[in-house]
Short mmCIF file of C-alpha atoms in Angstrom, two decimals:
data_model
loop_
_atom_site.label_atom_id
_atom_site.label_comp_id
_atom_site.label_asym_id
_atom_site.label_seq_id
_atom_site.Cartn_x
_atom_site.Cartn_y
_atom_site.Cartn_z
CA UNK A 288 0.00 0.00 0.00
CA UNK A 289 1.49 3.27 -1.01
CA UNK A 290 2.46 5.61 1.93
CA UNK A 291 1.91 8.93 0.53
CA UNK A 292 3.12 12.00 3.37
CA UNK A 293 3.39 15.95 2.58
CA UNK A 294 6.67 15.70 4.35
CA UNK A 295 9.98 13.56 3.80
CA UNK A 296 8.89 9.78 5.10
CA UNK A 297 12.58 8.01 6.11
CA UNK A 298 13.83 4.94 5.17
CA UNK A 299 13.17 2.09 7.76
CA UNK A 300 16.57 1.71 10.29
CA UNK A 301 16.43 -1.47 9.40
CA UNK A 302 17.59 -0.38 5.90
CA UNK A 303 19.31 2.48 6.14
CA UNK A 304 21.41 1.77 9.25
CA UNK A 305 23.60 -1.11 7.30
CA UNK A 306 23.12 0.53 4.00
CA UNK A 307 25.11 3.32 5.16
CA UNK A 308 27.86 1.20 7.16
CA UNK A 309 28.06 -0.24 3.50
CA UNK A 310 28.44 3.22 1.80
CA UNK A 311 31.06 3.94 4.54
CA UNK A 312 33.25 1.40 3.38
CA UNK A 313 32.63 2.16 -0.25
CA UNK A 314 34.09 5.71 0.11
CA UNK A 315 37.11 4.39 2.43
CA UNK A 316 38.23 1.97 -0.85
CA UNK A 317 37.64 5.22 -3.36
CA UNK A 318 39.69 7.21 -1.05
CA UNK A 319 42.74 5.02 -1.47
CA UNK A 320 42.67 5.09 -5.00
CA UNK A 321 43.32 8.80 -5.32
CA UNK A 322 45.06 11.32 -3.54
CA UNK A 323 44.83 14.38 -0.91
CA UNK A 324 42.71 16.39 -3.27
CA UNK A 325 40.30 13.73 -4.81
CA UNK A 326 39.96 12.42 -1.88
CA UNK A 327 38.61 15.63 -0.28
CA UNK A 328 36.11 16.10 -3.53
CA UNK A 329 35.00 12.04 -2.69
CA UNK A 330 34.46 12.84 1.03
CA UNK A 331 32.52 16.01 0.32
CA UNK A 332 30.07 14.97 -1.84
CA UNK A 333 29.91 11.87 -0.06
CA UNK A 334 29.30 13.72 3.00
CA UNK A 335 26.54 15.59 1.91
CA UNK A 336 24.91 12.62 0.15
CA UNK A 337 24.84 11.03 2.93
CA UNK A 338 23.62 13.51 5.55
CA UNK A 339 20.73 14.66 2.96
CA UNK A 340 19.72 11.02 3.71
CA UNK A 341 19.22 11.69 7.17
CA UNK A 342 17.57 15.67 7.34
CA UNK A 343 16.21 14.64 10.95
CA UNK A 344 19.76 14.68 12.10
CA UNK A 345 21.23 16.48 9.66
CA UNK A 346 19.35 19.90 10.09
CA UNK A 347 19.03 19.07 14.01
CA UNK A 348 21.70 21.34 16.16
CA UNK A 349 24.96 20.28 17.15
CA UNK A 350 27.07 21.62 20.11
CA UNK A 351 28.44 24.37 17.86
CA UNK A 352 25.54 25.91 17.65
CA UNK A 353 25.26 25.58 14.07
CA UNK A 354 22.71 22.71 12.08
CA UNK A 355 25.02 19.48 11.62
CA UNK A 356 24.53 20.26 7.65
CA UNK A 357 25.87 24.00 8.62
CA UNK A 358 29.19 23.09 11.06
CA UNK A 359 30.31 20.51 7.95
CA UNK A 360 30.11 23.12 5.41
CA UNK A 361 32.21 25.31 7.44
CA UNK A 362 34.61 22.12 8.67
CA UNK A 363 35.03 21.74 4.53
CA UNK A 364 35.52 25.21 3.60
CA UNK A 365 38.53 24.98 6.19
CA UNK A 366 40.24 21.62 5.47
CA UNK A 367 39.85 22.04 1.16
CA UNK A 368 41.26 25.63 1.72
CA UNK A 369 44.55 23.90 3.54
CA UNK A 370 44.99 20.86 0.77
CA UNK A 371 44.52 23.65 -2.18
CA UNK A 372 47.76 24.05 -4.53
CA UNK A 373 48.50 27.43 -5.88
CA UNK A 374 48.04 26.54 -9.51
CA UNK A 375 46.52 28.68 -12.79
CA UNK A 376 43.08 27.85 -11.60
CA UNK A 377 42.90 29.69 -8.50
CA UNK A 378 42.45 33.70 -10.52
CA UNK A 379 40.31 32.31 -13.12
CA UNK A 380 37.57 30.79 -10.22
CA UNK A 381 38.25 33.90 -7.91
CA UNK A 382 37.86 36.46 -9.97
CA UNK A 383 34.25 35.82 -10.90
CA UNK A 384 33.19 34.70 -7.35
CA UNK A 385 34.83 37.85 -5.66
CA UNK A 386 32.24 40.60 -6.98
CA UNK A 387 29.23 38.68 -5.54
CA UNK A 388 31.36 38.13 -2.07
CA UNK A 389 31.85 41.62 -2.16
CA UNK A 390 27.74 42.92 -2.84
CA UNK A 391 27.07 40.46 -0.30
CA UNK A 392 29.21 41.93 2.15
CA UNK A 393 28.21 45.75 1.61
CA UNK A 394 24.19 44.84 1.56
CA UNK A 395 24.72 43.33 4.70
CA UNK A 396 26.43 46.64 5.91
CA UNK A 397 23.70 48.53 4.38
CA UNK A 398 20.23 46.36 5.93
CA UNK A 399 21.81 44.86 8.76
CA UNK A 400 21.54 41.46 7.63
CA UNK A 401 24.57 40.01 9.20
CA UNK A 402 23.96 36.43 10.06
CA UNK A 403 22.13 35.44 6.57
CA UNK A 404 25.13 37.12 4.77
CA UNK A 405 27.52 35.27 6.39
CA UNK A 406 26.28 31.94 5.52
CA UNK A 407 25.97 33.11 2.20
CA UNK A 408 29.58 34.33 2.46
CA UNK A 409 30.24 30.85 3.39
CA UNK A 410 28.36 28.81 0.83
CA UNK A 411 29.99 31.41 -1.95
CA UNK A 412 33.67 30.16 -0.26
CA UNK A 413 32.10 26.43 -0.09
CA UNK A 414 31.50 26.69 -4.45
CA UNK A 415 35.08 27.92 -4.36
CA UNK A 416 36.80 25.00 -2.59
CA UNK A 417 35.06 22.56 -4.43
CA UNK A 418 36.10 24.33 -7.57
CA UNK A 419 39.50 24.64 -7.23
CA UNK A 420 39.84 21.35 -5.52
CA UNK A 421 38.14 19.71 -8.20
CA UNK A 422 41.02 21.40 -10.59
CA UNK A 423 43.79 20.51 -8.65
CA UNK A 424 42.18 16.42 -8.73
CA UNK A 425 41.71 16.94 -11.63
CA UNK A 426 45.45 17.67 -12.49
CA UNK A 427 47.18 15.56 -10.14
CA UNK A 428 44.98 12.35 -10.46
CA UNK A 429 43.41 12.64 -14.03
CA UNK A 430 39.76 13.99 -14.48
CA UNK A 431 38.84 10.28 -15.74
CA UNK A 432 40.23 8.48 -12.58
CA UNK A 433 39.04 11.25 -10.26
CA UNK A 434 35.33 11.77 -12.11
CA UNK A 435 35.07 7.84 -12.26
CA UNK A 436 35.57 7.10 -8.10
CA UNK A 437 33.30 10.24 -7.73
CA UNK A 438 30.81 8.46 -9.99
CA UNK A 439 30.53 5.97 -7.50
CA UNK A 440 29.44 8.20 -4.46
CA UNK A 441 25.83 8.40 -6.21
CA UNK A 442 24.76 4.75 -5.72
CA UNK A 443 23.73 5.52 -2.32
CA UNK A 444 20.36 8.37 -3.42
CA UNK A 445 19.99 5.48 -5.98
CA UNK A 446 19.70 2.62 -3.21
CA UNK A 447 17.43 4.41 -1.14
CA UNK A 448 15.24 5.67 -3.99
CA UNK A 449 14.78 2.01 -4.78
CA UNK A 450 14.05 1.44 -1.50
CA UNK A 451 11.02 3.94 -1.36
CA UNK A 452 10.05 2.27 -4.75
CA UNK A 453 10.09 -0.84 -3.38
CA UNK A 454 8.56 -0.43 -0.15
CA UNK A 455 6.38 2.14 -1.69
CA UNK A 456 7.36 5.03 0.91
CA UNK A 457 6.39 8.23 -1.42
CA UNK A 458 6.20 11.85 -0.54
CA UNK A 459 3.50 14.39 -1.96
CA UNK A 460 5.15 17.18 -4.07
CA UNK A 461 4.30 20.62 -2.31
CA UNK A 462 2.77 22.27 -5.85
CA UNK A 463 0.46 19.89 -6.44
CA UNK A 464 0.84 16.69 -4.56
CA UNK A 465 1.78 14.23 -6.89
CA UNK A 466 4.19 11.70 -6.23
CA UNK A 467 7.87 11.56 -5.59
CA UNK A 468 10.21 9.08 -4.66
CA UNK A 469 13.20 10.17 -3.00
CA UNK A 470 14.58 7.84 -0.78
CA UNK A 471 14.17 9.52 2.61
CA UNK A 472 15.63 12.74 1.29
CA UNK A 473 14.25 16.17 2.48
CA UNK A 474 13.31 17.79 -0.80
CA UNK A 475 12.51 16.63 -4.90
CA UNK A 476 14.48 19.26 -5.60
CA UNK A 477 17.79 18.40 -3.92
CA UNK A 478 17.36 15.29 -4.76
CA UNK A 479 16.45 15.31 -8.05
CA UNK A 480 20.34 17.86 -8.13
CA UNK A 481 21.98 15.49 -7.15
CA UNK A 482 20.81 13.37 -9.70
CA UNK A 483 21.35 15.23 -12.04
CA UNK A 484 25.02 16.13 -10.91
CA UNK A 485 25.65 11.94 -11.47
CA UNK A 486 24.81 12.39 -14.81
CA UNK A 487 27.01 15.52 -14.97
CA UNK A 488 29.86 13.43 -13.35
CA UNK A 489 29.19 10.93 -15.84
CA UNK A 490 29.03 12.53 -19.28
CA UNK A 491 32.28 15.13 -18.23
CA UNK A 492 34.24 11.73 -17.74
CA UNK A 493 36.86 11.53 -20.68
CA UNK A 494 37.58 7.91 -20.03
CA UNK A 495 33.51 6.73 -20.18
CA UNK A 496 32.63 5.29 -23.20
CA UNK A 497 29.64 6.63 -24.67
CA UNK A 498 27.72 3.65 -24.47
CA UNK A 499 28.69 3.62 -20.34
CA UNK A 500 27.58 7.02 -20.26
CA UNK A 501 24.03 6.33 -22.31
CA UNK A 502 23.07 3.84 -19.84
CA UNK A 503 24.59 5.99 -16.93
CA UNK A 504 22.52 8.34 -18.06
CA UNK A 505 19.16 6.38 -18.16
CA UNK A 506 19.61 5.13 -14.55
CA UNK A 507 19.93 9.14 -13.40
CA UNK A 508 17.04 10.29 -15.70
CA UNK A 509 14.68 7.22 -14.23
CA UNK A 510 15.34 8.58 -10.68
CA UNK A 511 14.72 11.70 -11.77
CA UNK A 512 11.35 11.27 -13.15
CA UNK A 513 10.78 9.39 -9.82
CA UNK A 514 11.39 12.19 -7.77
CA UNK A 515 9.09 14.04 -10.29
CA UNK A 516 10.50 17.41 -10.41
CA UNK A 517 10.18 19.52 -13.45
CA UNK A 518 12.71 21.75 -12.92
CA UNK A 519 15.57 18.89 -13.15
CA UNK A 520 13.82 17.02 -16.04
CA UNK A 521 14.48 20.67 -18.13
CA UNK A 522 17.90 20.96 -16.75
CA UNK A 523 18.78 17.51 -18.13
CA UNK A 524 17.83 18.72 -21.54
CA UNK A 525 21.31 20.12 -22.84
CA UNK A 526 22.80 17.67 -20.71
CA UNK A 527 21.57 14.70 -22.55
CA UNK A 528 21.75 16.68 -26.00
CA UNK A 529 25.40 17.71 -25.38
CA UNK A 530 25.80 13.84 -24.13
CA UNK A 531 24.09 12.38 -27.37
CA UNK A 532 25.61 14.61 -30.14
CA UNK A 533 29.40 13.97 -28.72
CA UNK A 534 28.56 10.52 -28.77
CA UNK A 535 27.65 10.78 -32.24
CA UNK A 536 30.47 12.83 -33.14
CA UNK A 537 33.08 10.78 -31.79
CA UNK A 538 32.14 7.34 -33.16
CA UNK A 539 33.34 8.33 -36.08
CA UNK A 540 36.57 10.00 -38.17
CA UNK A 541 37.58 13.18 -37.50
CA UNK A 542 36.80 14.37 -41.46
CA UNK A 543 33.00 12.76 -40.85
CA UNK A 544 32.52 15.03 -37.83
CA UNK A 545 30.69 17.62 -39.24
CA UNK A 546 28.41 15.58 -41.17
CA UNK A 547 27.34 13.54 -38.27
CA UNK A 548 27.13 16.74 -36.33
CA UNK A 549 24.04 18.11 -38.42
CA UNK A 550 22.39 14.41 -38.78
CA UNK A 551 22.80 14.01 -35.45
CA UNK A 552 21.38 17.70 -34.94
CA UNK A 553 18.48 17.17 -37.19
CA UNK A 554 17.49 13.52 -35.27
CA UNK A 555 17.11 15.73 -32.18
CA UNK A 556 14.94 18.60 -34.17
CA UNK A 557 12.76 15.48 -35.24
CA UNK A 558 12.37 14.25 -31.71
CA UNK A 559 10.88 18.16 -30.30
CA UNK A 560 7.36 16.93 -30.92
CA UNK A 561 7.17 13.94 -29.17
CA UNK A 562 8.43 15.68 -26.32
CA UNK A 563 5.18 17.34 -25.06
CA UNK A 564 3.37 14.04 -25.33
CA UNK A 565 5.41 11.90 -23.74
CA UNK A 566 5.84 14.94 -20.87
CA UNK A 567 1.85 15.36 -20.74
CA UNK A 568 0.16 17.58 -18.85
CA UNK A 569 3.28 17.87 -16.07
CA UNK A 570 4.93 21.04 -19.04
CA UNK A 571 0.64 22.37 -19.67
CA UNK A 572 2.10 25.46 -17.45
CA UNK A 573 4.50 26.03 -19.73
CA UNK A 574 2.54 26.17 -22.97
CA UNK A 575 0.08 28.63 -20.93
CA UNK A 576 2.72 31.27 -20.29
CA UNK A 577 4.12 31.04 -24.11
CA UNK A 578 0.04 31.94 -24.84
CA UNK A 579 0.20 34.75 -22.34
CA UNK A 580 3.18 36.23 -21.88
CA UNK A 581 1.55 38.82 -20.61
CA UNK A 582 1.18 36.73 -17.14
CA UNK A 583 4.83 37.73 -16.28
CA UNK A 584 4.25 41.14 -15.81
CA UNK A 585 1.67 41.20 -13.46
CA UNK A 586 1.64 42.79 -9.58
CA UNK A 587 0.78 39.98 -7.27
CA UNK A 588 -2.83 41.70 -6.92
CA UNK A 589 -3.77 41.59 -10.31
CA UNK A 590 -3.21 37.72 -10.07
CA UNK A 591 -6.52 35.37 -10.20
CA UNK A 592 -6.98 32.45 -8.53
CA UNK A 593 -6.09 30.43 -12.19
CA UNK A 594 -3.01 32.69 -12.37
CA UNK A 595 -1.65 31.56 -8.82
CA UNK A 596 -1.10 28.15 -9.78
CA UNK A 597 0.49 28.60 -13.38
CA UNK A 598 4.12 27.14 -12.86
CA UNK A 599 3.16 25.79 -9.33
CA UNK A 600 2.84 29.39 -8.08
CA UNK A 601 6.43 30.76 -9.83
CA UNK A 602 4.56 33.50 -11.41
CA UNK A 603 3.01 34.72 -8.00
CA UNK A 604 6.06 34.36 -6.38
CA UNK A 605 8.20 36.27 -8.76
CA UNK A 606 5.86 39.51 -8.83
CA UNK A 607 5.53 39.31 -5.25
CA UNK A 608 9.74 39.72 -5.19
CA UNK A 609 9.88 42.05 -8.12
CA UNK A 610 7.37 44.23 -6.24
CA UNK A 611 8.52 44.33 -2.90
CA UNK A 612 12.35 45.18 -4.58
CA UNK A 613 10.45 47.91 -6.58
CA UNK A 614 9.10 49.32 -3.36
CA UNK A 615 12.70 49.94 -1.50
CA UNK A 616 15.07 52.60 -1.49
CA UNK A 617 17.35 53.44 -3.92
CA UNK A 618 20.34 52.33 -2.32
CA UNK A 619 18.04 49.17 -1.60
CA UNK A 620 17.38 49.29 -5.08
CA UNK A 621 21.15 48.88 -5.80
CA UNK A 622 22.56 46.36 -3.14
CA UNK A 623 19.10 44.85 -2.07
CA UNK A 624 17.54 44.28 1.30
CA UNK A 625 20.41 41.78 2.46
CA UNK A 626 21.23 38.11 1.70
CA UNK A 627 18.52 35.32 2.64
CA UNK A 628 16.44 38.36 3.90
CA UNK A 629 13.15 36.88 2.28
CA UNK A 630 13.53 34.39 5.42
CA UNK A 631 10.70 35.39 7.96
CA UNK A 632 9.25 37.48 5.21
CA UNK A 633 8.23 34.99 3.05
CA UNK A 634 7.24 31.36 3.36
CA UNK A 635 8.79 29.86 -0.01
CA UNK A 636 11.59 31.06 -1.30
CA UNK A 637 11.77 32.83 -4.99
CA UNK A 638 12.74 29.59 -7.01
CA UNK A 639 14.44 31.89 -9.39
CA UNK A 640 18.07 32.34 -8.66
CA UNK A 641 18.14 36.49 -10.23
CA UNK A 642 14.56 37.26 -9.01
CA UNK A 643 16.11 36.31 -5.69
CA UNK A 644 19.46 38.06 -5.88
CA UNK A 645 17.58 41.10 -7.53
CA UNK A 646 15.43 41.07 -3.81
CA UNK A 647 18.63 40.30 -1.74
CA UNK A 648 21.88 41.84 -3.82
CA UNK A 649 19.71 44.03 -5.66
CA UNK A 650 20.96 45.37 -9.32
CA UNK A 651 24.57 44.92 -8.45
CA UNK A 652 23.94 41.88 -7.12
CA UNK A 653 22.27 40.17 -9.79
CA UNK A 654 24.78 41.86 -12.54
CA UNK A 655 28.09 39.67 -10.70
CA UNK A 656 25.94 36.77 -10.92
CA UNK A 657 25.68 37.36 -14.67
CA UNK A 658 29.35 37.91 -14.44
CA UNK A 659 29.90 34.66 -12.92
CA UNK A 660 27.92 32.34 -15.52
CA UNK A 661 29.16 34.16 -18.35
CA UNK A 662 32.83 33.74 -16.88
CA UNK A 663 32.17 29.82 -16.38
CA UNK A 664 30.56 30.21 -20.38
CA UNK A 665 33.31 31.63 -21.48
CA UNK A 666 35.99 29.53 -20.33
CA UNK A 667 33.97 26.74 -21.95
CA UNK A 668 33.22 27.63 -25.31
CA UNK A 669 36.95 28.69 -25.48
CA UNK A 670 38.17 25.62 -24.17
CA UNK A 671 40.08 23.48 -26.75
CA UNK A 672 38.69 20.14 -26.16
CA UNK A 673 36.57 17.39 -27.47
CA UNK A 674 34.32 18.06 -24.50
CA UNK A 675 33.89 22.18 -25.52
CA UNK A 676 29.71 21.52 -27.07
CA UNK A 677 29.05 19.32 -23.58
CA UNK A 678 30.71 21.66 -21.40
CA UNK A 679 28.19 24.71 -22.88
CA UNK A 680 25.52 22.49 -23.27
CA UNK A 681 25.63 21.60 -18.97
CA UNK A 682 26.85 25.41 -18.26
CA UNK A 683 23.15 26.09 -20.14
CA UNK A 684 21.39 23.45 -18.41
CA UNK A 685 22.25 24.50 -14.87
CA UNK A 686 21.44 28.45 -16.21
CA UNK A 687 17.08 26.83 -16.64
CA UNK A 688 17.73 25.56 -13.28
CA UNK A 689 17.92 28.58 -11.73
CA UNK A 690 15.67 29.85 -13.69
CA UNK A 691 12.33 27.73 -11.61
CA UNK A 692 14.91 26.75 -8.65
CA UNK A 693 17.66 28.29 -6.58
CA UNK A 694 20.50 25.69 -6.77
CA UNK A 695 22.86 28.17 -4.81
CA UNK A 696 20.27 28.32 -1.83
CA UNK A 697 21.39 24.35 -1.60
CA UNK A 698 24.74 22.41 -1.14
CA UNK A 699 23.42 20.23 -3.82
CA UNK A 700 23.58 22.75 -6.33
CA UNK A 701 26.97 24.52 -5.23
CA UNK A 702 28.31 20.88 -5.71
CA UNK A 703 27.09 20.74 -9.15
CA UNK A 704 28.34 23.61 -10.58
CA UNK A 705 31.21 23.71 -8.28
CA UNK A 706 32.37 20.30 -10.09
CA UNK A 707 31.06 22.06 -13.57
CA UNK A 708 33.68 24.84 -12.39
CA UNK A 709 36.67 23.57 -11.79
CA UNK A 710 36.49 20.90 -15.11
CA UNK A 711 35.63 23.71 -16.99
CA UNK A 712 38.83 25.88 -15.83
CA UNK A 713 40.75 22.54 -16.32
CA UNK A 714 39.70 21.82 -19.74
CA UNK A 715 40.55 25.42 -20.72
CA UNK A 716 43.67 25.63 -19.19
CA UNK A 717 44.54 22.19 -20.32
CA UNK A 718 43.46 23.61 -24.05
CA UNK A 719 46.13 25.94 -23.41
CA UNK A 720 48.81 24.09 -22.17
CA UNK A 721 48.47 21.79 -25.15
CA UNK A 722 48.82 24.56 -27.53
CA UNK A 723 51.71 26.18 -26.38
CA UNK A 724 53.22 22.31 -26.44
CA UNK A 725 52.75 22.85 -30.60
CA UNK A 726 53.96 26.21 -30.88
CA UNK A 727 57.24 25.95 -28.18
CA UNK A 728 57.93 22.26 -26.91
CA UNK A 729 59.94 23.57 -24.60
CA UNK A 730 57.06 26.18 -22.99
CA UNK A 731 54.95 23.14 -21.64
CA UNK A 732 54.51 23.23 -17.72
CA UNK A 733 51.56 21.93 -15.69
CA UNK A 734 48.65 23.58 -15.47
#
């Protein structure tokens, strides 16, 4: 009989007690494969996979003060900043983070927000470590080696979404409560991230053969329609696009490329139809908006009932933001009314990573974040590398994730584009290194 709760039903201790003794083990063997810095990247996201498992204990308190979630973000931003190496990377991930650290810090000088902008000062430093320590794995150990053990880390969420399956232990999504399995986890949405960050892991891995990384990618796509969040089904989009036409392109010789490119192209053009069908009435919200753009632009008041639960209530949400940013000062206008200040204002949060920036950072705010994604973009469509069309086509998947979720608002997400990061600088900079190896011989140095 199906168990269906509004909140996050656990796993039975019976189950998850050994199953995570078992995962324990897993991640000790995958830590002696690698070293100092993939073995911090394994323990992180292994860390946070696991404790997602468990939000009872995980958002309880510890001693510190802090949520047991909060005190091992902090414990990680600490140890990764001791193993880092002072390579190439460490400017080209900096650079782009520093403008937001520094909008953060002033609105909080301006509204008074202290304690919200510090832990976003610390989740900002969190995507950093796992950037640059994902670059400097990357280097020392190989991005195949590393990107392979890390692979591995994601059979637990998989275990203990088949569990749920199994046992039929569902919770009710909060839009409209339909069905997802999650495995005991606290959210669809985190969940269904770090999903979609094992297919990331998977399709960035250089060593994967495509056929590895097709079926890899099935498995993460099933749980993902199990957890039954639209948001992440989007988001895998350009994933699986920039996964299917590099497959395509590299089965076969280099002279063939660009014919199989456009066949390849015009067999995913022929597939756009069938989408909405086999999607059904899950994507009707976002046929209505296309037939009413209109929608967008209205204040919260002008909103009728029908218009409140277009997009699960994104619509509503957004105005309400937009409105109540409209309605501050000027300097409020510019650096926003402080970061994470919608908490105690508003019950859900803004799902839209700029509508919420444009509330908290304000204009300046929302124009570094820009900076930052079209840094990332940048580095990737300049990258030499057979991996340059997947690389932009997951630096535009995770851009329509913020777009109806806030991916920086969870650890989930920071690891996800914090891994996207720091193989994107690598690729670049390995693009580079490789060149300078034709031109000069003699110029080649690690990177």
């Amino acid at each position: 009989m199906l168990a269906l709760t509004s909140g996050s039903p656990p796993i039975p201790i019976f189950l998850l007690l050994p199953t995570m003794m078992l995962y324990c083990v897993l991640v000790v063997v995958l830590c002696l494969q690698v070293r100092a810095s993939a073995r911090f990247l394994i323990v992180a996201f292994a860390m946070r996979l696991a404790m997602s498992a468990m939000p009872r204990f995980a958002f309880s308190s510890s001693p510190a003060g802090l949520s047991w979630n909060a005190l091992a973000s902090v414990v990680l931003v600490g140890v990764g900043a001791l193993l880092l190496l002072r390579s190439r990377a460490v400017p080209l991930i900096l650079a782009p983070i520093a403008p937001l650290l520094m909008v953060i810090a002033m609105s909080a000088v301006l509204n008074g927000e202290i304690s919200g902008s510090v832990e976003s000062l610390v989740k900002y430093a969190y995507l950093a470590i796992i950037a640059l320590t994902a670059y400097d794995a990357f280097v020392i150990d190989g991005a195949g080696k590393v990107l392979l053990r890390l692979l591995f880390t994601f059979l637990l969420p998989l275990m203990l979404q088949g569990f749920s399956i199994v046992l039929g232990i569902a919770k009710a999504t909060e839009s409209d409560g339909s069905t997802s399995y999650i495995g005991g986890y606290n959210h669809e949405a985190s969940f269904s991230i770090i999903l979609l960050t094992g297919l990331l892991t998977a399709i960035l891995n250089p060593r994967l053969r495509a056929l590895y990384k097709l079926g890899i990618a099935v498995v993460c796509l099933g749980g993902i329609l199990g957890a039954n969040y639209r948001t992440a089904i989007i988001t895998a989009g350009p994933l699986m696009l920039g996964l299917f036409i590099a497959a395509i392109v590299g089965g076969v010789r280099p002279s063939q490329r660009p014919i199989a490119g456009i066949l390849g192209w015009l067999l995913v053009l022929s597939a756009v139809p069938i989408v909405p069908i086999v999607a059904g009435d899950r994507f009707d919200a976002v046929k209505t908006v296309w037939d009413n753009p209109a929608i967008i632009m209205k204040a919260p008041a002008d909103f009728s009932r029908a218009d409140t639960q277009v997009l699960s209530g994104r619509l509503l949400l957004w105005s309400q933001y937009i409105t109540a940013w409209d309605a501050g000062t000027p300097r409020q206008h510019m650096l926003g009314f402080g970061a994470n200040a919608w908490e105690g204002r508003y019950r859900y949060y803004a799902h839209n990573t700029l509508v919420s920036t444009l509330y908290e950072l304000g204009v300046l705010g929302v124009a570094a974040m820009l900076l930052l994604w079209s840094w990332m973009v940048f580095l990737a469509a300049t990258a030499r590398t057979p991996a340059r069309f997947t690389l932009v086509m997951a630096h535009l998947g995770f851009f329509l994730l913020n777009m109806a979720t806030m991916p920086f608002w969870m650890i989930e997400g920071l690891l996800f584009y914090g891994l996207l990061c720091g193989f994107t600088v690598h690729a670049n900079l390995q693009g580079r290194a490789a060149k300078r190896s034709v031109a000069n011989p003699a110029a080649l140095r690690p990177v």
